[in-house]
Amino acid sequence: MFAAENGLKGDPRLEAISQAIRVVPHFPKKGIMFQDITTLLLDHKAFQDTVDIFVDRYRNMDISVVAGIEARGFMFGPSIALAIGAKFVPLRKPKKLPGKVICEEYELEYGTDCLEMQVDAVQPGDRALIVDDLVATGGTLSAAIRLLGKRMGAQVVECGCVVGLPEVKGQCRLNGKPVYILVEPREIDNCRHADISSEFLNVQCSG
């Protein structure tokens, strides 16, 4: 679901967040409109508003773990975790974490990749929020849900993303878990995000 559909319709913070995100056409390949959130991080007010909206949503949900997906989930997850009194757990690409880890694979357009997490980072029964910057195909978030939920026994409460494709409007779930999104991708120069949205296969929406 989008924030505007969940009590924040007309909230000027959402427009400011959207405008703070730079759009880079045809990166990393032709037809893709890359949503560059590094410019959002440079805008102190928009960055603060982004964190505040997530914090307002999750502060009373008894979240004990905020899991951030490498790499841009690391930019928002720790601030949210600190504000709501939860621990932060990084979900990383292979061979980036020391100690014993568990791995969950997910499919790419060509081949596979995986997310790893340290085995002692999450306990059975922990209430988890998964954070990333953007949801497109849903593959990485799905792997994170499996990693925390099925593999470690945590209760995944929700996935929170800054940007999501408009196809996810309405009550949306990913692997049975709700997805909360602040803004849609922006379009410029008559370019569209069609190449991304055509790959949006794993999020099921109703309502």
XYZ file of N, CA and C in Angstrom:
621
model
N 0.840 -1.185 0.000
C 0.000 0.000 0.000
C 0.879 1.241 0.000
N 0.372 2.287 -0.595
C 1.095 3.556 -0.595
C 0.674 4.399 0.598
N 1.606 5.211 1.094
C 1.321 6.058 2.244
C 0.120 6.965 1.993
N -0.019 7.455 0.741
C -1.138 8.342 0.418
C -2.483 7.636 0.521
N -2.478 6.317 0.440
C -3.712 5.536 0.583
C -3.967 5.149 2.027
N -3.063 5.533 2.897
C -3.148 5.084 4.282
C -3.011 6.265 5.240
N -3.797 7.300 4.974
C -3.864 8.419 5.897
C -2.996 9.612 5.570
N -2.145 9.520 4.539
C -1.248 10.627 4.227
C -1.561 11.277 2.880
N -2.779 11.110 2.382
C -3.153 11.736 1.126
C -3.036 13.256 1.250
N -2.347 13.867 0.317
C -2.156 15.310 0.342
C -1.062 15.790 1.267
N -0.358 14.873 1.930
C 0.725 15.265 2.828
C 1.867 15.844 2.001
N 2.243 17.103 2.227
C 3.287 17.722 1.393
C 4.642 17.050 1.524
N 4.859 16.298 2.587
C 6.137 15.605 2.750
C 6.359 14.576 1.648
N 5.288 13.934 1.200
C 5.432 12.912 0.167
C 5.897 13.520 -1.149
N 5.341 14.664 -1.516
C 5.768 15.329 -2.739
C 7.223 15.785 -2.629
N 7.596 16.287 -1.449
C 8.978 16.730 -1.250
C 9.950 15.562 -1.346
N 9.556 14.415 -0.809
C 10.395 13.221 -0.896
C 10.552 12.797 -2.353
N 9.445 12.778 -3.090
C 9.492 12.392 -4.500
C 10.399 13.320 -5.299
N 10.266 14.612 -5.074
C 11.053 15.589 -5.822
C 12.537 15.538 -5.453
N 12.844 15.066 -4.265
C 14.241 14.995 -3.824
C 14.993 13.818 -4.438
N 14.265 12.880 -5.033
C 14.888 11.705 -5.641
C 15.236 12.013 -7.094
N 16.497 11.905 -7.427
C 16.946 12.179 -8.795
C 16.639 10.990 -9.697
N 16.159 11.287 -10.896
C 15.882 10.252 -11.879
C 16.992 10.243 -12.925
N 17.612 9.075 -13.136
C 18.708 8.942 -14.098
C 18.246 8.011 -15.219
N 17.877 8.570 -16.379
C 17.374 7.719 -17.474
C 18.451 6.776 -18.006
N 17.991 5.568 -18.376
C 18.829 4.577 -19.061
C 20.054 4.176 -18.231
N 19.833 4.022 -16.918
C 20.891 3.534 -16.033
C 20.289 2.462 -15.124
N 20.916 1.320 -14.960
C 22.221 0.919 -15.511
C 22.156 0.366 -16.937
N 20.937 0.339 -17.527
C 20.843 -0.094 -18.921
C 19.703 0.663 -19.582
N 19.681 0.650 -20.873
C 18.690 1.399 -21.644
C 17.272 0.975 -21.261
N 16.410 1.977 -21.093
C 15.015 1.720 -20.765
C 14.704 1.762 -19.287
N 15.728 1.773 -18.444
C 15.530 1.828 -16.994
C 15.655 3.276 -16.521
N 14.698 3.696 -15.716
C 14.778 5.013 -15.089
C 15.211 4.815 -13.645
N 16.478 4.991 -13.380
C 17.053 4.727 -12.070
C 16.610 5.792 -11.077
N 16.053 5.342 -9.959
C 15.601 6.247 -8.905
C 16.742 6.408 -7.897
N 17.469 7.513 -8.011
C 18.687 7.735 -7.239
C 18.358 8.409 -5.911
N 18.362 7.637 -4.827
C 17.986 8.201 -3.521
C 19.160 8.909 -2.834
N 20.333 8.917 -3.455
C 21.438 9.645 -2.823
C 21.150 11.141 -2.749
N 20.376 11.670 -3.710
C 20.011 13.083 -3.638
C 19.000 13.347 -2.534
N 18.198 12.351 -2.201
C 17.300 12.467 -1.044
C 18.105 12.597 0.239
N 19.189 11.854 0.331
C 20.030 11.913 1.527
C 20.710 13.266 1.677
N 20.901 13.972 0.557
C 21.520 15.296 0.602
C 20.552 16.381 1.066
N 19.263 16.090 1.016
C 18.225 17.033 1.426
C 17.811 16.686 2.855
N 18.345 17.432 3.816
C 18.145 17.086 5.226
C 16.665 16.975 5.581
N 15.866 17.926 5.118
C 14.437 17.933 5.466
C 13.720 16.735 4.866
N 13.957 16.449 3.583
C 13.295 15.319 2.937
C 13.748 13.995 3.542
N 15.032 13.897 3.864
C 15.561 12.687 4.510
C 14.898 12.494 5.870
N 14.810 13.571 6.658
C 14.169 13.495 7.969
C 12.693 13.113 7.838
N 12.008 13.696 6.855
C 10.594 13.370 6.648
C 10.413 11.902 6.282
N 11.314 11.376 5.474
C 11.249 9.962 5.096
C 11.321 9.071 6.328
N 12.308 9.333 7.159
C 12.467 8.539 8.380
C 11.268 8.735 9.308
N 10.814 9.974 9.446
C 9.709 10.267 10.365
C 8.430 9.541 9.978
N 8.144 9.473 8.684
C 6.925 8.777 8.248
C 6.986 7.299 8.612
N 8.135 6.685 8.374
C 8.284 5.279 8.769
C 8.192 5.121 10.280
N 8.838 5.990 11.014
C 8.834 5.892 12.474
C 7.415 6.042 13.018
N 6.658 7.014 12.493
C 5.279 7.207 12.942
C 4.440 5.960 12.693
N 4.719 5.274 11.596
C 3.946 4.068 11.292
C 4.302 2.910 12.221
N 5.573 2.762 12.546
C 6.010 1.533 13.209
C 6.281 1.669 14.708
N 6.199 2.866 15.252
C 6.612 3.047 16.646
C 5.752 2.248 17.626
N 4.508 1.960 17.277
C 3.608 1.245 18.189
C 3.275 -0.165 17.715
N 4.109 -0.730 16.861
C 3.869 -2.086 16.355
C 4.733 -3.129 17.041
N 5.432 -2.748 18.101
C 6.276 -3.688 18.858
C 7.320 -4.370 17.972
N 7.906 -3.602 17.070
C 8.971 -4.128 16.214
C 10.240 -4.293 17.057
N 10.834 -5.471 17.014
C 12.074 -5.706 17.760
C 13.302 -5.762 16.855
N 13.083 -5.956 15.546
C 14.183 -6.051 14.585
C 13.843 -5.241 13.340
N 14.761 -4.385 12.920
C 14.677 -3.755 11.606
C 15.796 -4.340 10.761
N 15.437 -5.021 9.683
C 16.423 -5.647 8.799
C 16.546 -4.816 7.530
N 17.756 -4.348 7.227
C 17.997 -3.543 6.043
C 18.688 -4.358 4.974
N 18.202 -4.235 3.737
C 18.764 -4.978 2.616
C 19.896 -4.184 1.983
N 21.027 -4.848 1.754
C 22.181 -4.202 1.128
C 21.821 -3.702 -0.265
N 22.214 -2.488 -0.600
C 22.963 -1.602 0.274
C 22.102 -0.426 0.746
N 21.114 -0.050 -0.072
C 20.404 1.184 0.258
C 19.435 1.039 1.420
N 19.102 -0.181 1.775
C 18.319 -0.381 2.987
C 19.088 0.010 4.230
N 20.430 0.026 4.119
C 21.262 0.440 5.248
C 21.148 1.942 5.514
N 20.710 2.703 4.513
C 20.662 4.153 4.658
C 19.468 4.621 5.481
N 18.408 3.821 5.510
C 17.200 4.196 6.241
C 16.966 3.328 7.475
N 17.331 2.052 7.377
C 17.034 1.114 8.452
C 17.570 1.489 9.819
N 18.861 1.863 9.949
C 19.383 2.180 11.288
C 18.682 3.348 11.961
N 18.343 4.388 11.203
C 17.654 5.539 11.792
C 16.266 5.141 12.298
N 15.569 4.322 11.522
C 14.252 3.846 11.945
C 14.373 2.986 13.191
N 15.361 2.077 13.185
C 15.552 1.187 14.337
C 15.835 1.967 15.612
N 16.721 2.943 15.547
C 17.036 3.745 16.726
C 15.809 4.464 17.262
N 15.007 5.009 16.359
C 13.857 5.806 16.775
C 12.754 4.967 17.407
N 12.623 3.705 17.001
C 11.541 2.878 17.550
C 12.048 1.897 18.612
N 13.330 1.969 18.925
C 13.873 1.112 19.977
C 14.082 -0.328 19.565
N 14.453 -0.546 18.312
C 14.689 -1.903 17.811
C 16.157 -2.073 17.449
N 16.583 -3.323 17.308
C 17.937 -3.585 16.833
C 17.935 -3.568 15.306
N 19.097 -3.250 14.738
C 19.235 -3.243 13.282
C 20.070 -4.433 12.846
N 19.593 -5.138 11.825
C 20.284 -6.307 11.291
C 20.532 -6.098 9.800
N 21.790 -6.128 9.357
C 22.077 -6.000 7.933
C 21.920 -7.336 7.210
N 21.229 -7.302 6.074
C 21.135 -8.456 5.180
C 22.070 -8.176 4.016
N 23.119 -8.988 3.890
C 24.209 -8.635 2.986
C 24.373 -9.630 1.853
N 25.089 -9.168 0.824
C 25.462 -10.050 -0.269
C 26.505 -11.053 0.230
N 26.775 -12.125 -0.518
C 27.647 -13.198 -0.033
C 29.053 -12.726 0.341
N 29.571 -13.352 1.399
C 30.962 -13.201 1.852
C 31.274 -11.793 2.367
N 30.263 -11.108 2.883
C 30.474 -9.783 3.446
C 30.388 -9.784 4.979
N 29.820 -10.845 5.553
C 29.619 -10.898 6.996
C 30.553 -11.923 7.634
N 31.159 -11.596 8.779
C 31.989 -12.574 9.492
C 31.122 -13.543 10.293
N 31.727 -14.623 10.721
C 31.026 -15.587 11.555
C 30.105 -16.484 10.754
N 29.282 -17.238 11.474
C 28.364 -18.174 10.845
C 27.156 -17.436 10.290
N 26.825 -17.722 9.042
C 25.705 -17.050 8.384
C 24.776 -18.079 7.757
N 23.553 -17.631 7.462
C 22.641 -18.427 6.646
C 22.346 -17.614 5.391
N 22.026 -18.306 4.313
C 21.875 -17.677 3.007
C 20.528 -18.060 2.404
N 19.904 -17.111 1.729
C 18.663 -17.371 0.997
C 18.823 -16.861 -0.426
N 18.647 -17.748 -1.386
C 18.809 -17.377 -2.788
C 17.552 -16.720 -3.348
N 17.754 -15.907 -4.377
C 16.638 -15.351 -5.129
C 17.058 -15.225 -6.589
N 16.068 -15.165 -7.456
C 16.350 -15.164 -8.888
C 16.565 -13.753 -9.409
N 17.524 -13.637 -10.315
C 17.760 -12.422 -11.070
C 17.273 -12.641 -12.494
N 17.336 -11.595 -13.297
C 16.948 -11.748 -14.694
C 17.802 -12.810 -15.367
N 19.101 -12.830 -15.002
C 19.994 -13.863 -15.498
C 20.753 -14.435 -14.310
N 20.386 -15.628 -13.889
C 21.084 -16.278 -12.790
C 20.409 -16.052 -11.441
N 21.202 -16.206 -10.387
C 20.699 -16.062 -9.024
C 21.681 -15.260 -8.182
N 21.188 -14.777 -7.047
C 22.027 -14.137 -6.045
C 21.495 -14.591 -4.698
N 22.097 -14.133 -3.614
C 21.569 -14.516 -2.310
C 21.830 -13.428 -1.286
N 21.025 -13.456 -0.239
C 21.203 -12.592 0.923
C 21.709 -13.436 2.075
N 22.619 -12.879 2.858
C 23.128 -13.586 4.030
C 22.857 -12.781 5.295
N 22.695 -13.524 6.390
C 22.475 -12.925 7.696
C 23.201 -13.757 8.747
N 23.756 -13.109 9.736
C 24.408 -13.838 10.819
C 23.358 -14.609 11.630
N 23.694 -15.838 11.989
C 22.696 -16.739 12.561
C 22.204 -16.289 13.940
N 23.016 -15.511 14.660
C 22.596 -15.092 15.996
C 21.968 -13.701 16.016
N 21.685 -13.150 14.841
C 21.174 -11.774 14.781
C 19.689 -11.687 15.095
N 18.947 -12.721 14.774
C 17.496 -12.727 14.941
C 17.090 -13.966 15.714
N 16.141 -13.789 16.626
C 15.671 -14.893 17.439
C 14.247 -15.274 17.044
N 13.873 -16.551 17.228
C 12.483 -16.940 16.956
C 11.519 -16.074 17.761
N 10.481 -15.605 17.104
C 9.504 -14.756 17.777
C 9.762 -13.272 17.658
N 10.964 -12.870 17.215
C 11.220 -11.448 16.966
C 10.209 -10.913 15.959
N 9.777 -9.679 16.181
C 8.876 -9.017 15.246
C 9.724 -8.118 14.347
N 9.715 -8.435 13.055
C 10.677 -7.831 12.145
C 10.026 -6.918 11.117
N 10.717 -5.819 10.836
C 10.414 -4.927 9.723
C 11.576 -5.022 8.740
N 11.281 -5.210 7.463
C 12.308 -5.268 6.429
C 12.273 -3.964 5.646
N 13.441 -3.322 5.486
C 13.522 -2.009 4.848
C 14.418 -2.070 3.616
N 13.939 -1.472 2.529
C 14.757 -1.286 1.331
C 14.338 0.024 0.681
N 15.111 0.469 -0.311
C 14.771 1.748 -0.925
C 13.675 1.616 -1.966
N 13.643 0.483 -2.707
C 12.714 0.359 -3.821
C 12.230 -1.076 -3.953
N 10.953 -1.235 -4.285
C 10.428 -2.555 -4.627
C 10.035 -2.533 -6.096
N 10.605 -3.475 -6.862
C 10.292 -3.605 -8.289
C 9.782 -5.019 -8.541
N 10.677 -5.968 -8.730
C 10.228 -7.346 -8.956
C 9.807 -8.032 -7.665
N 10.287 -7.551 -6.540
C 9.970 -8.171 -5.261
C 10.846 -9.349 -4.902
N 11.798 -9.708 -5.769
C 12.614 -10.891 -5.509
C 13.495 -10.775 -4.285
N 14.145 -9.626 -4.107
C 15.036 -9.455 -2.960
C 14.247 -9.415 -1.657
N 13.136 -8.693 -1.650
C 12.301 -8.649 -0.448
C 11.748 -10.028 -0.110
N 11.359 -10.788 -1.127
C 10.855 -12.144 -0.877
C 11.916 -13.012 -0.214
N 13.160 -12.884 -0.678
C 14.248 -13.642 -0.061
C 14.452 -13.225 1.381
N 14.348 -11.923 1.651
C 14.500 -11.436 3.023
C 13.390 -11.966 3.918
N 12.166 -12.011 3.406
C 11.045 -12.550 4.180
C 11.283 -14.012 4.516
N 11.728 -14.792 3.536
C 12.012 -16.207 3.791
C 13.142 -16.369 4.797
N 14.167 -15.533 4.668
C 15.335 -15.629 5.541
C 14.941 -15.398 6.997
N 14.209 -14.320 7.256
C 13.829 -13.996 8.629
C 12.698 -14.871 9.141
N 11.717 -15.108 8.278
C 10.527 -15.815 8.727
C 10.679 -17.327 8.742
N 10.826 -17.915 7.566
C 10.874 -19.368 7.485
C 12.154 -19.951 8.049
N 13.285 -19.262 7.822
C 14.567 -19.817 8.246
C 14.879 -19.552 9.712
N 14.534 -18.361 10.209
C 14.909 -17.975 11.567
C 13.739 -17.917 12.545
N 12.524 -18.047 12.061
C 11.373 -18.092 12.948
C 10.897 -16.751 13.465
N 11.345 -15.658 12.821
C 10.845 -14.334 13.199
C 9.476 -14.099 12.567
N 8.735 -13.167 13.138
C 7.459 -12.759 12.564
C 7.690 -11.489 11.750
N 7.639 -11.617 10.437
C 7.811 -10.447 9.577
C 6.499 -9.669 9.576
N 6.531 -8.467 10.145
C 5.327 -7.660 10.277
C 5.002 -6.942 8.976
N 6.028 -6.385 8.335
C 5.796 -5.608 7.119
C 7.126 -5.348 6.426
N 7.031 -4.980 5.141
C 8.177 -4.473 4.386
C 7.933 -2.999 4.105
N 8.930 -2.164 4.363
C 8.806 -0.738 4.123
C 9.802 -0.283 3.066
N 9.309 0.403 2.023
C 10.160 0.876 0.938
C 9.862 2.340 0.645
N 10.883 3.056 0.222
C 10.700 4.464 -0.119
C 9.958 4.600 -1.445
N 10.329 3.811 -2.444
C 9.766 3.912 -3.791
C 9.184 2.563 -4.204
N 8.021 2.614 -4.870
C 7.419 1.396 -5.396
C 6.630 1.695 -6.647
N 6.548 0.725 -7.539
C 5.830 0.924 -8.787
C 4.335 1.087 -8.544
N 3.633 1.848 -9.405
C 2.203 2.093 -9.178
C 1.349 0.843 -9.224
N 1.869 -0.255 -9.781
C 1.120 -1.507 -9.818
C 0.795 -2.044 -8.428
N 1.471 -1.531 -7.394
C 1.236 -2.056 -6.054
C 0.194 -1.250 -5.289
N -0.507 -0.340 -5.963
C -1.551 0.419 -5.267
C -2.651 -0.526 -4.801
N -3.249 -0.173 -3.689
C -4.247 -1.027 -3.066
C -3.607 -1.825 -1.949
N -4.359 -2.755 -1.414
C -3.846 -3.602 -0.334
C -2.944 -4.661 -0.937
N -1.624 -4.537 -0.752
C -0.667 -5.399 -1.439
C 0.114 -6.251 -0.444
N 0.448 -7.449 -0.883
C 1.192 -8.349 -0.026
C 2.277 -9.033 -0.846
N 3.380 -9.299 -0.188
C 4.514 -9.978 -0.808
C 4.811 -11.191 0.050
N 4.666 -12.386 -0.539
C 4.782 -13.627 0.251
C 3.875 -13.585 1.472
N 2.709 -12.990 1.305
C 1.749 -12.906 2.397
C 1.969 -11.768 3.369
N 3.011 -10.959 3.159
C 3.328 -9.861 4.074
C 2.999 -8.521 3.418
N 2.455 -7.572 4.189
C 2.126 -6.268 3.607
C 3.364 -5.474 3.231
N 3.211 -4.645 2.205
C 4.288 -3.783 1.722
C 3.804 -2.335 1.831
N 4.582 -1.501 2.507
C 4.240 -0.094 2.708
C 5.241 0.766 1.942
N 4.740 1.653 1.085
C 5.578 2.412 0.158
C 5.236 3.888 0.268
N 6.260 4.733 0.233
C 6.024 6.166 0.353
C 5.614 6.814 -0.965
N 6.381 6.610 -2.039
C 6.111 7.328 -3.288
C 6.287 6.420 -4.490
N 5.708 6.849 -5.629
C 5.907 6.175 -6.901
C 7.186 6.682 -7.566
N 7.734 5.926 -8.510
C 8.882 6.427 -9.284
C 8.476 7.646 -10.101
N 9.404 8.563 -10.264
C 9.174 9.713 -11.120
C 9.563 9.395 -12.551
N 8.974 10.147 -13.490
C 9.297 9.997 -14.908
C 9.736 11.340 -15.457
N 10.724 11.316 -16.354
C 11.187 12.548 -16.996
C 11.499 12.288 -18.451
N 11.537 13.348 -19.236
C 11.975 13.279 -20.638
C 11.253 12.203 -21.435
N 9.958 12.049 -21.135
C 9.130 11.089 -21.862
C 9.615 9.650 -21.726
N 10.458 9.413 -20.720
C 10.869 8.040 -20.432
C 9.876 7.438 -19.450
N 9.803 6.146 -19.448
C 8.902 5.471 -18.529
C 9.641 4.349 -17.834
N 9.000 3.827 -16.763
C 9.607 2.697 -16.049
C 9.009 1.385 -16.531
N 8.537 1.328 -17.775
C 7.856 0.143 -18.278
C 8.730 -1.099 -18.217
N 10.024 -0.955 -18.505
C 10.899 -2.123 -18.499
C 10.999 -2.733 -17.111
N 10.884 -1.882 -16.079
C 10.893 -2.416 -14.720
C 9.538 -3.004 -14.384
N 8.474 -2.253 -14.683
C 7.150 -2.706 -14.259
C 6.738 -4.009 -14.941
N 7.270 -4.282 -16.140
C 6.952 -5.527 -16.818
C 7.521 -6.722 -16.083
N 8.508 -6.485 -15.219
C 9.111 -7.562 -14.452
C 8.487 -7.690 -13.065
N 7.455 -6.883 -12.772
C 6.877 -6.848 -11.433
C 5.951 -8.052 -11.299
N 6.520 -9.183 -10.858
C 5.818 -10.464 -10.938
C 5.364 -11.007 -9.601
N 5.976 -10.610 -8.529
C 5.814 -11.345 -7.280
C 4.935 -10.669 -6.233
N 4.499 -9.446 -6.485
C 3.637 -8.769 -5.533
C 2.195 -8.912 -5.970
N 1.364 -9.422 -5.106
C -0.034 -9.622 -5.418
C -0.855 -8.542 -4.737
N -1.740 -7.873 -5.510
C -2.511 -6.752 -4.995
C -4.001 -7.083 -5.099
N -4.748 -6.574 -4.159
C -6.207 -6.690 -4.193
C -6.796 -5.434 -3.615
N -8.069 -5.206 -3.874
C -8.744 -4.045 -3.315
C -8.642 -2.858 -4.219
